XYZ file of C-alpha atoms in Angstrom:
640
model
C 21.486 122.853 44.701
C 21.166 126.207 46.493
C 17.383 126.262 46.104
C 16.922 122.592 46.786
C 18.838 122.535 50.063
C 16.658 124.839 52.214
C 13.311 123.679 50.837
C 14.043 119.986 51.192
C 15.653 120.327 54.591
C 12.867 122.507 55.982
C 10.303 120.024 54.657
C 12.071 117.274 56.529
C 12.171 119.339 59.732
C 8.434 119.977 59.437
C 7.774 116.275 58.977
C 10.062 115.457 61.906
C 8.273 117.892 64.222
C 4.856 116.710 63.092
C 5.563 113.149 64.140
C 7.312 114.304 67.302
C 4.218 116.124 68.512
C 1.890 113.172 68.059
C 2.638 110.161 70.276
C 2.988 106.682 68.915
C -0.183 104.646 68.701
C -0.410 101.303 70.503
C 0.046 98.073 68.583
C -2.802 95.627 69.105
C -2.171 91.930 69.382
C -5.551 90.338 68.601
C -4.711 87.583 71.075
C -3.824 87.881 74.708
C -0.119 87.258 75.221
C 0.333 84.318 77.562
C 2.116 85.631 80.636
C 3.302 82.209 81.796
C 6.935 81.310 81.386
C 8.697 78.223 82.692
C 12.115 76.742 82.123
C 12.005 74.224 79.317
C 14.068 71.045 79.173
C 16.035 70.008 76.105
C 17.324 66.686 74.844
C 19.743 66.745 71.912
C 19.735 63.786 69.535
C 22.003 63.133 66.558
C 20.449 61.665 63.427
C 22.962 59.877 61.151
C 23.135 61.169 57.585
C 25.848 59.056 55.996
C 28.264 61.999 55.853
C 31.941 61.035 55.604
C 32.731 62.774 58.939
C 29.852 61.065 60.701
C 31.768 58.564 62.833
C 33.818 61.365 64.401
C 30.808 63.644 64.797
C 28.753 60.970 66.579
C 31.491 60.536 69.165
C 31.915 64.293 69.582
C 28.199 65.162 69.746
C 28.154 64.645 73.516
C 30.364 67.749 73.817
C 27.610 69.984 72.425
C 26.313 71.888 75.427
C 22.868 72.993 76.539
C 22.700 76.698 77.429
C 21.855 77.991 80.913
C 18.359 78.861 79.759
C 17.249 75.207 79.624
C 17.307 72.112 81.801
C 19.668 69.528 80.357
C 17.929 66.184 79.687
C 21.035 64.650 78.142
C 20.692 60.965 77.257
C 23.536 58.476 77.595
C 22.826 57.267 74.053
C 22.198 60.398 71.985
C 22.316 58.853 68.482
C 19.098 57.833 66.702
C 20.741 54.816 65.123
C 17.501 53.345 63.733
C 16.773 56.542 61.807
C 19.406 55.523 59.246
C 16.735 53.447 57.524
C 14.747 56.604 56.838
C 17.313 57.667 54.265
C 18.287 61.199 53.224
C 14.661 62.184 52.737
C 13.995 61.831 56.445
C 15.597 65.071 57.360
C 15.508 67.829 54.939
C 15.701 69.200 51.471
C 12.118 68.542 50.405
C 9.478 71.199 50.111
C 6.344 69.130 49.632
C 4.171 69.372 52.743
C 3.017 65.784 52.521
C 6.577 64.492 52.227
C 7.639 66.687 55.136
C 4.812 65.281 57.228
C 5.993 61.743 56.477
C 9.515 62.641 57.627
C 8.228 64.227 60.831
C 6.074 61.216 61.675
C 8.880 58.815 60.806
C 11.321 60.509 63.166
C 8.670 60.613 65.879
C 8.073 56.892 65.448
C 11.813 56.179 65.637
C 12.033 58.076 68.929
C 9.091 56.104 70.307
C 10.685 52.847 69.130
C 13.970 53.784 70.817
C 12.052 54.761 73.977
C 13.367 58.306 74.107
C 10.345 59.372 76.180
C 11.007 56.651 78.767
C 14.634 57.739 79.095
C 13.534 61.358 79.623
C 11.237 60.261 82.471
C 14.106 58.301 83.992
C 16.107 61.547 84.087
C 13.259 63.540 85.623
C 12.544 60.949 88.321
C 16.211 60.264 89.011
C 15.819 56.504 88.478
C 18.425 54.363 90.254
C 20.034 51.106 89.103
C 17.508 49.044 91.069
C 14.653 50.824 89.290
C 13.590 52.982 92.259
C 12.638 56.600 91.678
C 12.546 59.815 93.700
C 11.429 63.416 93.336
C 14.817 65.007 94.083
C 15.484 66.291 90.560
C 11.858 67.375 90.048
C 11.959 69.315 93.326
C 15.316 70.923 92.568
C 14.232 71.992 89.079
C 10.919 73.283 90.369
C 12.616 75.448 92.983
C 15.139 76.684 90.432
C 12.304 77.552 88.058
C 10.214 79.401 90.669
C 10.107 83.186 90.484
C 10.216 85.504 93.488
C 6.455 85.939 93.280
C 5.845 82.185 93.257
C 8.154 81.690 96.254
C 6.343 84.423 98.207
C 2.948 82.957 97.337
C 4.100 79.511 98.442
C 5.375 80.877 101.763
C 1.919 82.314 102.452
C 0.277 78.881 102.180
C 0.102 76.296 104.924
C 2.309 73.931 102.939
C 5.093 76.435 102.434
C 7.718 75.705 99.788
C 6.410 72.152 99.320
C 3.623 73.840 97.363
C 6.211 74.341 94.602
C 6.541 70.569 94.147
C 3.144 70.393 92.467
C 4.117 73.236 90.168
C 7.346 71.397 89.371
C 5.435 68.393 88.038
C 4.036 70.553 85.235
C 7.601 71.083 83.941
C 7.874 67.446 82.841
C 5.384 68.007 80.028
C 7.583 70.905 78.859
C 10.394 68.615 77.779
C 11.527 69.063 74.178
C 13.685 66.908 71.910
C 15.957 68.523 69.366
C 16.928 66.162 66.511
C 19.988 67.376 64.585
C 21.178 66.092 61.228
C 24.352 67.368 59.558
C 25.388 66.738 55.962
C 27.439 68.214 53.137
C 30.387 68.802 55.477
C 33.470 70.090 53.654
C 36.852 71.276 54.832
C 37.906 74.864 54.191
C 40.739 73.535 52.027
C 38.207 71.806 49.785
C 36.130 74.988 49.598
C 39.166 77.106 48.713
C 40.278 74.561 46.106
C 36.850 74.752 44.460
C 36.925 78.552 44.480
C 40.403 78.566 42.931
C 39.253 76.164 40.222
C 36.365 78.477 39.359
C 38.652 81.524 39.327
C 41.179 79.749 37.128
C 38.455 78.775 34.672
C 37.130 82.359 34.486
C 40.653 83.742 34.060
C 41.342 81.409 31.151
C 38.018 82.253 29.509
C 38.621 86.021 29.772
C 42.383 85.869 29.155
C 43.110 87.477 32.519
C 45.656 86.715 35.209
C 44.604 84.048 37.718
C 44.523 85.369 41.297
C 44.112 82.639 43.933
C 41.673 83.095 46.791
C 43.112 84.145 50.135
C 43.079 81.150 52.475
C 42.414 82.836 55.800
C 40.498 80.092 57.653
C 40.600 76.417 58.461
C 37.838 74.148 59.706
C 34.543 72.948 58.271
C 31.317 74.165 56.699
C 28.127 72.279 55.948
C 24.363 72.078 56.381
C 22.145 71.345 59.366
C 18.556 70.122 59.454
C 16.685 70.392 62.726
C 13.434 68.868 63.962
C 11.856 69.860 67.269
C 9.440 67.627 69.182
C 7.696 67.914 72.548
C 7.007 65.011 74.848
C 3.259 64.399 75.245
C 3.085 63.460 78.923
C -0.608 64.287 79.349
C -2.800 63.776 82.414
C -3.901 60.314 81.333
C -0.342 59.066 80.841
C 0.932 60.675 84.034
C -1.900 59.081 86.042
C -1.045 55.677 84.566
C 2.633 56.206 85.287
C 2.183 57.119 88.954
C -0.328 54.351 89.641
C 1.304 51.468 87.763
C 4.963 52.299 87.081
C 6.254 54.362 89.998
C 8.890 52.512 92.015
C 9.716 53.432 95.606
C 13.047 52.573 97.183
C 11.151 50.575 99.843
C 9.258 48.373 97.375
C 10.148 44.670 97.310
C 12.618 43.587 94.656
C 9.888 41.670 92.853
C 7.811 44.857 92.519
C 10.826 46.836 91.357
C 11.647 44.295 88.675
C 8.052 44.003 87.480
C 7.498 47.745 87.206
C 10.891 48.318 85.667
C 10.000 45.783 82.970
C 6.580 47.425 82.493
C 8.283 50.811 82.047
C 10.259 49.349 79.123
C 6.992 48.931 77.217
C 5.467 52.259 78.311
C 4.754 54.235 75.119
C 5.171 57.991 75.327
C 4.218 59.859 72.141
C 5.770 63.031 70.774
C 4.210 66.103 69.212
C 6.011 67.652 66.250
C 6.639 71.369 66.764
C 9.061 72.887 64.240
C 11.609 72.159 61.524
C 14.298 74.230 59.815
C 17.411 73.917 57.630
C 20.403 76.233 57.413
C 24.146 76.389 56.827
C 26.614 75.932 59.685
C 30.332 76.288 60.181
C 33.086 75.527 62.614
C 36.101 77.565 61.535
C 38.998 79.566 62.892
C 41.455 82.013 61.377
C 44.770 80.653 60.236
C 47.865 81.955 62.035
C 48.494 85.525 60.982
C 44.822 86.300 60.387
C 42.132 87.659 62.693
C 42.356 88.826 66.279
C 43.047 86.940 69.497
C 43.852 83.759 67.621
C 47.052 82.685 69.335
C 45.996 79.076 69.966
C 44.768 76.871 67.140
C 41.946 74.447 67.916
C 42.118 70.850 66.695
C 40.057 69.386 63.863
C 37.773 67.764 66.424
C 37.327 71.151 68.099
C 36.147 72.581 64.794
C 33.639 69.759 64.294
C 32.237 70.365 67.780
C 32.081 74.081 66.958
C 30.152 73.301 63.777
C 27.625 71.128 65.614
C 27.262 73.708 68.390
C 26.669 76.360 65.750
C 23.808 74.241 64.419
C 22.213 73.918 67.858
C 22.630 77.644 68.597
C 21.067 78.653 65.284
C 18.192 76.235 65.893
C 17.445 77.698 69.336
C 17.621 81.188 67.858
C 14.870 80.194 65.414
C 12.799 78.617 68.198
C 12.953 81.825 70.220
C 11.695 83.791 67.222
C 8.899 81.431 66.213
C 7.700 79.538 69.310
C 6.096 81.526 72.178
C 7.009 79.002 74.898
C 10.718 79.570 74.138
C 10.438 83.328 74.738
C 11.168 84.722 78.188
C 8.270 86.602 79.826
C 7.972 88.372 83.153
C 6.539 91.487 84.823
C 8.163 94.883 85.230
C 8.957 95.622 88.878
C 10.250 99.231 88.613
C 10.299 101.953 85.984
C 12.933 104.438 87.257
C 14.985 102.747 85.900
C 13.055 99.936 84.215
C 13.729 96.644 86.015
C 12.545 93.057 85.861
C 13.551 89.902 87.707
C 15.217 87.940 84.937
C 18.899 87.357 84.336
C 21.496 84.871 83.207
C 19.298 81.983 84.333
C 16.910 82.947 81.508
C 19.710 83.514 78.994
C 19.473 87.307 79.273
C 22.101 89.321 77.401
C 22.929 92.993 76.968
C 20.904 94.765 74.254
C 18.336 91.966 73.895
C 14.962 93.317 72.807
C 11.691 92.942 74.724
C 8.173 94.116 73.904
C 6.047 95.581 76.682
C 2.391 94.453 76.725
C -0.709 95.695 78.495
C -3.950 93.698 78.589
C -7.132 95.534 77.653
C -10.699 94.321 77.708
C -12.993 95.115 74.814
C -16.686 95.905 74.902
C -17.484 92.274 74.102
C -15.484 91.122 77.112
C -12.551 89.716 75.158
C -9.077 90.545 76.410
C -6.358 91.553 73.962
C -2.742 92.589 74.515
C -1.516 95.954 73.293
C 2.110 96.794 72.841
C 2.994 99.792 74.980
C 6.677 100.003 74.254
C 9.978 98.433 73.271
C 12.820 98.037 75.757
C 16.344 96.651 75.645
C 18.624 95.183 78.277
C 21.117 97.554 79.884
C 22.682 95.307 82.551
C 22.288 91.634 83.466
C 22.102 90.096 86.946
C 23.545 86.634 87.593
C 20.485 84.952 89.142
C 21.583 81.348 88.620
C 20.425 80.147 92.009
C 17.241 79.042 93.735
C 15.083 82.055 94.531
C 14.511 83.064 98.133
C 12.107 85.850 97.213
C 14.646 88.673 97.049
C 16.320 88.234 93.653
C 18.054 91.320 92.264
C 16.475 92.572 89.005
C 18.202 93.274 85.712
C 17.969 96.741 84.229
C 16.419 97.808 80.916
C 16.020 101.026 78.946
C 13.174 102.131 76.689
C 13.761 102.850 73.010
C 10.212 103.302 71.728
C 6.580 103.535 72.782
C 4.489 105.174 75.467
C 4.697 105.369 79.226
C 5.526 102.068 80.900
C 4.201 101.149 84.332
C 5.133 98.474 86.896
C 3.252 95.228 86.428
C 3.244 95.342 82.647
C 4.308 92.152 80.883
C 7.548 92.038 78.929
C 8.208 89.386 76.287
C 11.468 88.477 74.593
C 11.480 89.447 70.910
C 14.789 88.572 69.328
C 16.164 91.153 66.934
C 18.466 90.570 63.990
C 20.611 93.431 65.237
C 20.665 95.123 61.830
C 19.514 98.605 60.897
C 18.870 99.749 57.318
C 18.782 103.448 56.531
C 18.385 105.625 53.456
C 18.808 109.379 53.286
C 20.094 112.406 51.429
C 23.050 114.549 52.381
C 22.922 118.335 52.064
C 26.143 120.286 51.675
C 29.286 120.181 49.584
C 29.625 116.432 50.107
C 26.051 115.637 49.300
C 24.185 112.805 47.645
C 21.906 109.856 48.194
C 22.982 107.452 50.906
C 22.171 103.841 51.749
C 23.634 102.350 54.903
C 23.595 99.467 57.346
C 24.457 99.308 61.007
C 25.180 96.185 63.030
C 24.454 96.069 66.750
C 27.662 94.668 68.235
C 26.196 94.684 71.740
C 23.287 92.555 70.538
C 25.615 89.995 68.945
C 27.992 89.462 71.858
C 25.967 90.730 74.823
C 25.134 87.195 75.972
C 28.841 86.313 76.145
C 29.820 89.617 77.807
C 27.090 90.404 80.372
C 28.983 93.482 81.607
C 29.264 95.027 78.153
C 27.765 98.486 77.656
C 24.753 98.597 75.308
C 24.482 100.549 72.092
C 27.799 99.816 70.338
C 27.442 99.542 66.579
C 29.487 99.015 63.451
C 28.134 100.963 60.496
C 28.838 101.095 56.785
C 27.209 103.066 53.984
C 27.593 104.024 50.368
C 26.630 107.251 48.623
C 26.440 108.734 45.145
C 26.753 112.392 44.154
C 26.716 114.043 40.735
C 28.298 117.476 40.526
C 30.145 119.875 38.210
C 33.558 121.291 39.113
C 35.475 124.016 37.302
C 39.106 123.130 36.557
C 39.273 120.076 38.770
C 42.232 118.820 36.734
C 44.538 121.842 37.077
C 46.849 119.849 39.282
C 46.954 117.259 36.537
C 47.853 120.010 34.081
C 50.657 121.431 36.254
C 52.099 117.998 36.938
C 51.977 116.753 33.347
C 53.265 120.023 31.950
C 56.576 119.024 33.533
C 56.066 115.492 32.262
C 55.549 116.692 28.676
C 58.647 118.859 28.810
C 60.758 115.731 29.269
C 59.078 113.826 26.435
C 59.811 115.310 22.950
C 57.104 113.136 21.422
C 54.577 115.516 22.981
C 56.290 118.797 22.026
C 53.436 119.610 19.677
C 50.908 119.432 22.551
C 49.245 122.804 23.053
C 46.438 123.349 25.522
C 46.030 126.070 28.125
C 42.280 125.809 28.332
C 40.543 125.907 31.683
C 37.853 123.281 31.540
C 34.793 122.355 33.577
C 33.251 118.933 33.573
C 30.489 116.863 35.213
C 31.900 114.491 37.804
C 30.391 111.425 39.403
C 31.311 110.901 43.041
C 30.957 107.624 44.854
C 31.998 106.962 48.401
C 32.161 104.174 50.925
C 32.369 105.065 54.568
C 32.105 103.199 57.814
C 33.036 103.279 61.460
C 31.838 102.794 65.002
C 29.099 104.522 66.939
C 27.152 104.221 70.169
C 23.441 104.789 70.784
C 22.215 106.693 73.828
C 18.480 106.449 74.483
C 16.975 109.803 75.481
C 13.392 109.901 76.696
C 11.063 107.236 75.359
C 11.561 107.487 71.607
C 14.719 109.472 70.895
C 18.236 108.208 70.320
C 21.430 110.253 70.117
C 24.323 108.542 68.367
C 27.864 109.966 68.180
C 30.292 108.177 65.898
C 33.623 108.226 64.117
C 34.586 106.768 60.778
C 36.594 106.795 57.588
C 35.453 107.823 54.113
C 36.964 106.677 50.831
C 35.658 108.698 47.894
C 36.457 108.747 44.232
C 35.391 111.264 41.598
C 35.672 110.655 37.906
C 34.606 112.088 34.572
C 34.417 110.005 31.404
C 34.940 111.026 27.782
C 31.706 110.567 25.872
C 31.653 109.364 22.269
C 28.994 109.574 19.576
C 27.692 106.673 17.496
C 30.669 107.033 15.100
C 33.171 106.712 17.928
C 34.183 110.387 17.895
C 34.794 112.195 21.158
C 31.859 114.449 21.955
C 33.234 116.682 24.685
C 36.550 118.508 24.551
C 36.755 118.938 28.264
C 38.418 117.424 31.257
C 39.248 114.049 29.827
C 41.221 115.040 26.713
C 44.379 115.981 28.538
C 44.293 112.715 30.389
C 43.537 110.894 27.144
C 46.383 112.389 25.103
C 49.038 111.648 27.708
C 47.890 108.233 28.911
C 46.998 106.763 25.501
C 50.712 106.645 24.741
C 51.835 105.853 28.276
C 49.168 103.409 29.510
C 51.299 102.347 32.459
C 50.160 105.521 34.204
C 46.439 104.839 33.921
C 44.181 101.823 33.577
C 41.662 103.630 31.366
C 42.664 106.356 28.941
C 39.062 107.554 28.738
C 38.652 108.260 32.433
C 39.887 111.110 34.585
C 39.701 109.861 38.147
C 40.900 111.082 41.534
C 40.514 109.285 44.847
C 40.782 110.546 48.382
C 40.572 109.532 52.050
C 38.662 111.560 54.610
C 38.299 111.125 58.354
C 34.827 111.918 59.655
C 32.994 112.440 62.916
C 29.200 112.485 63.113
C 26.280 112.984 65.425
C 22.866 111.506 64.712
C 19.510 112.227 66.337
C 16.704 109.768 65.605
C 13.105 109.264 66.675
C 10.886 106.218 66.340
C 7.717 107.203 64.529
C 6.214 103.753 64.755
C 8.541 100.973 65.801
C 10.628 99.801 63.977
C 10.551 102.897 61.698
C 12.739 105.881 62.591
C 13.394 109.290 61.094
C 16.841 110.698 61.645
C 18.973 113.741 61.101
C 22.737 113.537 61.090
C 25.667 115.931 60.930
C 28.894 114.654 59.355
C 32.172 116.549 59.447
C 34.783 115.456 56.875
C 38.532 116.075 57.254
C 40.791 115.179 54.281
C 43.794 112.968 55.015
C 46.786 111.855 52.935
C 47.457 112.812 49.342
C 45.073 112.067 46.509
C 45.707 109.056 44.326
C 44.929 108.106 40.759
C 42.898 105.083 39.746
C 43.770 101.975 41.799
C 46.678 103.897 43.363
C 48.709 103.504 40.144
C 49.813 107.142 40.048
C 50.283 109.120 43.267
C 49.645 112.828 43.217
C 51.330 115.392 45.428
C 48.210 117.311 46.457
C 45.300 116.635 48.782
C 41.945 115.483 47.508
C 40.464 118.932 48.128
C 43.064 120.524 45.839
C 41.242 118.799 42.997
C 37.746 119.324 44.330
C 37.723 122.453 46.501
C 35.108 122.424 49.212
C 34.631 118.652 49.471
C 35.254 118.735 53.187
C 33.643 120.125 56.285
C 30.014 119.887 57.359
C 27.311 117.797 55.673
C 23.747 117.451 56.959
C 21.861 114.246 56.252
C 18.199 113.349 56.751
C 16.414 110.085 56.151
C 14.594 107.053 57.488
C 15.832 103.917 59.237
C 14.312 100.487 59.915
C 15.404 98.496 62.959
C 15.414 94.746 62.262
């Protein structure tokens, strides 16, 4: 170890400095990133599946909400009743592309048959009971959608803000329909009962004691299948609509009735966009479990929660896969980095954005190059019609090159998970594999004032080492034990042994990232380490013990008194250690980081034997001297 430590660590430092000197290269997007972003409109529809909870879910589906990021085109009748005839194959489970295409077309035809497109136009044009229409909702949504730049440009024209009305008309063709189908819904009691049945069966087969599952939650779990469509209100259809179907409040009743009847036969097609299937749940902790769970929701509340979970997961997939669902805007300032987006666009703390710069090639084609990666630091509540002076939200850079005002930023949703692998140098050494979870990323949309960078981390490590006389405390303690048991009066052993020990540890805690410069991150943290070291007695092919070392003492005592140990062939000691750490990381090429970390371990409590069956009266470091203090770790990390 002594020779390995300096050479390996110095090699890592050299590699770290090499990549620090050379700046990150730009990432080329072969296509130009579309800079246009407009508010989309969503209509949620429920497709029956025949599930046993369906009648309740259909009634409760109207409680599923549309987020602030989208216009709400909620229909009075939100159940695709005629889609029942499509059967289970209409919504999910199949993998054949041809079959999937049939399902997509079938659902699209059902929506056309039920005149979903007509109902969406009635919402947009604020149709009254007499059939008359107006532009009030179109105008309001257009003004709400307009950015500061668009408002300023409109004010410079002769028409003023009325110029935005024409822009608002383009929003109608950006209306989407989200068809949700839920099936396989089961209560948590049913799930726990099934798990207990499986455990009981395994226990009987292995002749072990049955241990029931802990029933910590109530509610429902199931599956969701989602289909996304876009209304196809093209120029030809819109021209026909305005010339033949538009109804003014001043038109004669005969005209209103005729055009209202004509609108009932107006066919508006849909374009299929995306499909996905995933598991969903609507659960809560039972009393006595979890945090902040004083009030129990009703069964209906849990069904609404399950359906809302399906919609939220669907939108999350849309934002990852479909460019029109991703927020885009221009950077206004760089000290600090600012852009005029906020809660109106669904902005949340720690959300990730890519920074793009357009470059023209020698052949005249324009491509977008990624110049950096930024995250949201603070969010402005901009849920109002712009007057040209909207306050910007603030961002911070985590990777890339120099960012300038005017560059385009595009929402790129992150999983909020980091994976890292490294090696620790020091007395508590070994290979490490860890995960960190970005808490700010997960709940930043619900808590817009939350500070960025908070993480929960967990990692495991393995170390193989040799310790001289690690069992002396065992010897001292059991010497007294043997003196009180005449059956062991013939035991004679004053040897001082050494033995190879395997060490495994689990550790976790909380940390917070602080971005420094453009590519560096400093992360202080605290945590808890649970480590166990053990040495086994090896046997040859005839079953004879090979080594006469650390395990024999344990073997001779515990083979007669098994209540003191679960395994007579294992010498094992476990310990708890408090730790503080400081990590410095640099992005080499996003999302890849190199990092160096310093951990300081402080032993706590007394050591324990296997599964806490036999408590010892010494600290963990009395068995393994030196397994405390400073450890240096180096490795790589991937940000997902």
